[in-house]
Amino acid sequence: MLRRFRRLGYAFDSLLGEVLLWILILLLFLWAMSVVMTYYVANVVAHQPYDELLADNVRALAHYVRFEGDHATAEFPLPAKELLRADPSDQVYYQVLAPSGRLIAGDSEIPWVEPPGQLQPGVVYFRDDEIDNEEVRVAYLFIPHPATAEPALVQVAETGKRPQMLSAHIVSGVIVPQFVIVPIAVILVYLALSRGITPLHRLQQELRERRPTDLSPISVRGIPAEIRPMIAALNDIMVRLEENLLGQRRFSADAAHQLKTPLTGLRMQTELALHESDVDHMRDRLRQIALSAERLSHLTRQLLALASAEATTESSDAFQVVDLDQLAHSLTVEWADRAIAKGIELGYEGAGWPLRLIGSPFLLGELISNLLDNAIKYTPPGGQVTVRTLAGVRLDLQVEDNGTGIPIEERERVFERFYRLLGTDTHGSGLGLPIVKE
């Protein structure tokens, strides 16, 4: 039923309304079952005393049946109708039939009934039948002939108005109060549910009153056990949001600091160049400006790459099937000119077949490019750099060089942002390996 409401466009925005609807549907279903069961029980209860009365009437008439030779007679001290305890609202029929089927006394309208296979004297039987297209309840008794054992038949039939009226009174006495009970039950359930969701209102008020920067965990005190998992999930999201905000603030502060130095150098070199009158000195200044601009451009690109890497790792939509062997080979070809310009031998050793994995082509490309940049930058002229892909239990990507290397005690810190090894004359931003790690 609820699905039908939703298909018709009556979607519920209120959890309370949806729960109340389900409870109302359940109550109506139980009420319908109660009506059916009450009607069945009322019919059984109402017919039982009237069946007993009919049985007494049959026995009363049977008491006056006599056998004289092969004949059966019925001599009543009073008119038979007066012997039968009947209500004026119901029509009563009686019948006494000889073993031959001849009508001895009473009404011929009552249908004949065959005796059972094993006759039990004194047992009153009941059946539902029709007389003049009107339903009647029939009680009947077989009286066996002492000599021939052929039974005479005594029947009393009565219309069922009194049992039906009694049954209707029972049903109405039970059902009518339920018309009052069901609405009261719905109101009580509504009040109980309204009280039950009070913690949700308090939680809503608490979240609404929070400052935008307040990402502290939500207290679960006074929160029902059913809602605590949702609060725990919200707290977990808040912790991750706070970590992301702290990372962004740290990144912004570090980026501002790192960009400040080359920009200051550019401004100073420009001012000095403006005051130079010697052409050769001016060219030296301009070369310094070009070099600083190149370093600033490289730093900006790496900052953008790091920020993009952080954003992309949060989205699974950026993942797709990537051939690591083909990607590594194409990037090695792109960096070949840079290696040749420095006098470095750059080689590639591939697996020889596609190495497919699920990943981000952009992030993997940044990873390989930064590893190649680091290797070429810190390998002296005449050195060698080799990019290698291997396939075994897992896929391996290696960038190997014969440069100065990284001391063991510094190998953890080189993945920190803007950290650079001391004692090297190579310019860098300290972002290459952090981008690789990200």
Tab-separated table of N, CA, C and O in Angstrom, residues 50-98:
chain	number	residue	atom	x	y	z
A	50	TYR	N	-29.606	-22.271	21.044
A	50	TYR	CA	-30.803	-22.554	20.249
A	50	TYR	C	-30.785	-23.979	19.709
A	50	TYR	O	-31.857	-24.603	19.553
A	51	ASP	N	-29.590	-24.494	19.442
A	51	ASP	CA	-29.510	-25.910	19.059
A	51	ASP	C	-29.937	-26.796	20.224
A	51	ASP	O	-30.631	-27.818	20.032
A	52	GLU	N	-29.533	-26.446	21.422
A	52	GLU	CA	-29.935	-27.234	22.594
A	52	GLU	C	-31.452	-27.160	22.796
A	52	GLU	O	-32.094	-28.153	23.162
A	53	LEU	N	-32.010	-25.969	22.545
A	53	LEU	CA	-33.464	-25.836	22.665
A	53	LEU	C	-34.186	-26.684	21.619
A	53	LEU	O	-35.195	-27.358	21.924
A	54	LEU	N	-33.680	-26.672	20.404
A	54	LEU	CA	-34.263	-27.526	19.363
A	54	LEU	C	-34.164	-28.997	19.737
A	54	LEU	O	-35.107	-29.780	19.524
A	55	ALA	N	-33.025	-29.408	20.297
A	55	ALA	CA	-32.860	-30.801	20.706
A	55	ALA	C	-33.870	-31.168	21.792
A	55	ALA	O	-34.460	-32.276	21.782
A	56	ASP	N	-34.122	-30.245	22.745
A	56	ASP	CA	-35.116	-30.522	23.795
A	56	ASP	C	-36.505	-30.664	23.184
A	56	ASP	O	-37.306	-31.528	23.601
A	57	ASN	N	-36.802	-29.833	22.182
A	57	ASN	CA	-38.099	-29.926	21.527
A	57	ASN	C	-38.277	-31.265	20.805
A	57	ASN	O	-39.352	-31.882	20.828
A	58	VAL	N	-37.205	-31.712	20.122
A	58	VAL	CA	-37.269	-33.002	19.425
A	58	VAL	C	-37.490	-34.120	20.433
A	58	VAL	O	-38.326	-35.029	20.226
A	59	ARG	N	-36.784	-34.097	21.535
A	59	ARG	CA	-36.942	-35.160	22.546
A	59	ARG	C	-38.345	-35.119	23.159
A	59	ARG	O	-38.932	-36.158	23.492
A	60	ALA	N	-38.868	-33.875	23.332
A	60	ALA	CA	-40.216	-33.764	23.905
A	60	ALA	C	-41.244	-34.404	22.990
A	60	ALA	O	-42.173	-35.117	23.455
A	61	LEU	N	-41.155	-34.171	21.683
A	61	LEU	CA	-42.089	-34.789	20.736
A	61	LEU	C	-41.865	-36.292	20.650
A	61	LEU	O	-42.830	-37.078	20.556
A	62	ALA	N	-40.604	-36.737	20.671
A	62	ALA	CA	-40.297	-38.170	20.558
A	62	ALA	C	-40.845	-38.944	21.755
A	62	ALA	O	-41.119	-40.153	21.655
A	63	HIS	N	-41.021	-38.274	22.885
A	63	HIS	CA	-41.508	-38.946	24.088
A	63	HIS	C	-42.932	-39.480	23.893
A	63	HIS	O	-43.333	-40.450	24.556
A	64	TYR	N	-43.675	-38.852	22.932
A	64	TYR	CA	-45.068	-39.253	22.739
A	64	TYR	C	-45.251	-40.168	21.535
A	64	TYR	O	-46.398	-40.455	21.150
A	65	VAL	N	-44.177	-40.627	20.921
A	65	VAL	CA	-44.289	-41.549	19.784
A	65	VAL	C	-44.375	-42.977	20.325
A	65	VAL	O	-43.534	-43.401	21.142
A	66	ARG	N	-45.391	-43.724	19.840
A	66	ARG	CA	-45.599	-45.110	20.272
A	66	ARG	C	-45.693	-46.014	19.049
A	66	ARG	O	-46.118	-45.590	17.964
A	67	PHE	N	-45.326	-47.314	19.269
A	67	PHE	CA	-45.435	-48.326	18.220
A	67	PHE	C	-46.514	-49.311	18.634
A	67	PHE	O	-46.470	-49.889	19.735
A	68	GLU	N	-47.472	-49.491	17.743
A	68	GLU	CA	-48.536	-50.474	17.943
A	68	GLU	C	-48.498	-51.449	16.764
A	68	GLU	O	-48.966	-51.121	15.669
A	69	GLY	N	-47.913	-52.580	17.012
A	69	GLY	CA	-47.722	-53.537	15.916
A	69	GLY	C	-46.721	-52.948	14.928
A	69	GLY	O	-45.590	-52.579	15.284
A	70	ASP	N	-47.161	-52.903	13.664
A	70	ASP	CA	-46.288	-52.333	12.646
A	70	ASP	C	-46.517	-50.841	12.470
A	70	ASP	O	-45.893	-50.213	11.613
A	71	HIS	N	-47.440	-50.273	13.249
A	71	HIS	CA	-47.778	-48.868	13.076
A	71	HIS	C	-47.149	-48.021	14.177
A	71	HIS	O	-46.963	-48.476	15.305
A	72	ALA	N	-46.906	-46.772	13.825
A	72	ALA	CA	-46.390	-45.791	14.790
A	72	ALA	C	-47.426	-44.706	14.956
A	72	ALA	O	-48.071	-44.267	13.990
A	73	THR	N	-47.624	-44.261	16.221
A	73	THR	CA	-48.586	-43.199	16.498
A	73	THR	C	-47.928	-42.126	17.353
A	73	THR	O	-46.908	-42.374	18.002
A	74	ALA	N	-48.532	-40.938	17.310
A	74	ALA	CA	-48.030	-39.829	18.131
A	74	ALA	C	-49.240	-39.108	18.705
A	74	ALA	O	-49.990	-38.456	17.977
A	75	GLU	N	-49.499	-39.282	20.018
A	75	GLU	CA	-50.623	-38.640	20.674
A	75	GLU	C	-50.088	-37.635	21.683
A	75	GLU	O	-49.460	-38.001	22.683
A	76	PHE	N	-50.291	-36.372	21.367
A	76	PHE	CA	-49.776	-35.295	22.212
A	76	PHE	C	-50.873	-34.842	23.172
A	76	PHE	O	-52.044	-34.691	22.767
A	77	PRO	N	-50.537	-34.613	24.443
A	77	PRO	CA	-51.555	-34.154	25.397
A	77	PRO	C	-52.044	-32.751	25.088
A	77	PRO	O	-53.151	-32.367	25.463
A	78	LEU	N	-51.239	-31.963	24.404
A	78	LEU	CA	-51.572	-30.609	24.011
A	78	LEU	C	-51.267	-30.454	22.533
A	78	LEU	O	-50.555	-31.297	21.946
A	79	PRO	N	-51.799	-29.417	21.909
A	79	PRO	CA	-51.352	-29.194	20.521
A	79	PRO	C	-49.821	-29.102	20.466
A	79	PRO	O	-49.178	-28.491	21.336
A	80	ALA	N	-49.269	-29.739	19.445
A	80	ALA	CA	-47.795	-29.831	19.370
A	80	ALA	C	-47.134	-28.463	19.392
A	80	ALA	O	-46.045	-28.290	19.950
A	81	LYS	N	-47.749	-27.489	18.787
A	81	LYS	CA	-47.156	-26.160	18.738
A	81	LYS	C	-46.959	-25.586	20.145
A	81	LYS	O	-46.032	-24.827	20.395
A	82	GLU	N	-47.885	-25.997	21.082
A	82	GLU	CA	-47.754	-25.501	22.436
A	82	GLU	C	-46.654	-26.229	23.197
A	82	GLU	O	-46.110	-25.703	24.163
A	83	LEU	N	-46.345	-27.452	22.767
A	83	LEU	CA	-45.244	-28.175	23.395
A	83	LEU	C	-43.881	-27.601	23.027
A	83	LEU	O	-42.907	-27.732	23.768
A	84	LEU	N	-43.815	-26.989	21.850
A	84	LEU	CA	-42.534	-26.457	21.371
A	84	LEU	C	-42.298	-25.075	21.943
A	84	LEU	O	-43.155	-24.185	21.836
A	85	ARG	N	-41.164	-24.886	22.564
A	85	ARG	CA	-40.803	-23.583	23.131
A	85	ARG	C	-40.223	-22.731	22.008
A	85	ARG	O	-39.048	-22.788	21.698
A	86	ALA	N	-41.058	-21.952	21.389
A	86	ALA	CA	-40.644	-21.165	20.224
A	86	ALA	C	-40.911	-19.693	20.485
A	86	ALA	O	-41.775	-19.322	21.271
A	87	ASP	N	-40.161	-18.872	19.793
A	87	ASP	CA	-40.311	-17.422	19.896
A	87	ASP	C	-41.236	-16.960	18.773
A	87	ASP	O	-41.165	-17.476	17.647
A	88	PRO	N	-42.101	-15.957	19.050
A	88	PRO	CA	-43.004	-15.492	17.991
A	88	PRO	C	-42.291	-14.943	16.771
A	88	PRO	O	-42.863	-14.910	15.682
A	89	SER	N	-41.042	-14.513	16.933
A	89	SER	CA	-40.323	-13.940	15.791
A	89	SER	C	-39.855	-15.002	14.813
A	89	SER	O	-39.481	-14.685	13.682
A	90	ASP	N	-39.851	-16.274	15.234
A	90	ASP	CA	-39.371	-17.358	14.367
A	90	ASP	C	-40.526	-18.280	14.002
A	90	ASP	O	-41.476	-18.490	14.774
A	91	GLN	N	-40.420	-18.861	12.813
A	91	GLN	CA	-41.381	-19.849	12.337
A	91	GLN	C	-40.868	-21.232	12.723
A	91	GLN	O	-39.716	-21.575	12.458
A	92	VAL	N	-41.750	-22.028	13.377
A	92	VAL	CA	-41.362	-23.358	13.845
A	92	VAL	C	-42.172	-24.402	13.082
A	92	VAL	O	-43.387	-24.262	12.892
A	93	TYR	N	-41.462	-25.448	12.658
A	93	TYR	CA	-42.085	-26.582	11.974
A	93	TYR	C	-41.747	-27.845	12.763
A	93	TYR	O	-40.650	-27.938	13.354
A	94	TYR	N	-42.686	-28.813	12.727
A	94	TYR	CA	-42.387	-30.108	13.354
A	94	TYR	C	-42.935	-31.195	12.465
A	94	TYR	O	-43.848	-30.979	11.645
A	95	GLN	N	-42.410	-32.381	12.659
A	95	GLN	CA	-42.809	-33.494	11.780
A	95	GLN	C	-42.503	-34.805	12.487
A	95	GLN	O	-41.443	-34.967	13.106
A	96	VAL	N	-43.487	-35.745	12.381
A	96	VAL	CA	-43.282	-37.120	12.858
A	96	VAL	C	-43.621	-38.048	11.695
A	96	VAL	O	-44.745	-38.033	11.173
A	97	LEU	N	-42.654	-38.854	11.268
A	97	LEU	CA	-42.820	-39.775	10.138
A	97	LEU	C	-42.684	-41.205	10.628
A	97	LEU	O	-41.792	-41.522	11.439
A	98	ALA	N	-43.610	-42.082	10.136
A	98	ALA	CA	-43.531	-43.505	10.459
A	98	ALA	C	-42.342	-44.113	9.726
A	98	ALA	O	-41.777	-43.509	8.796
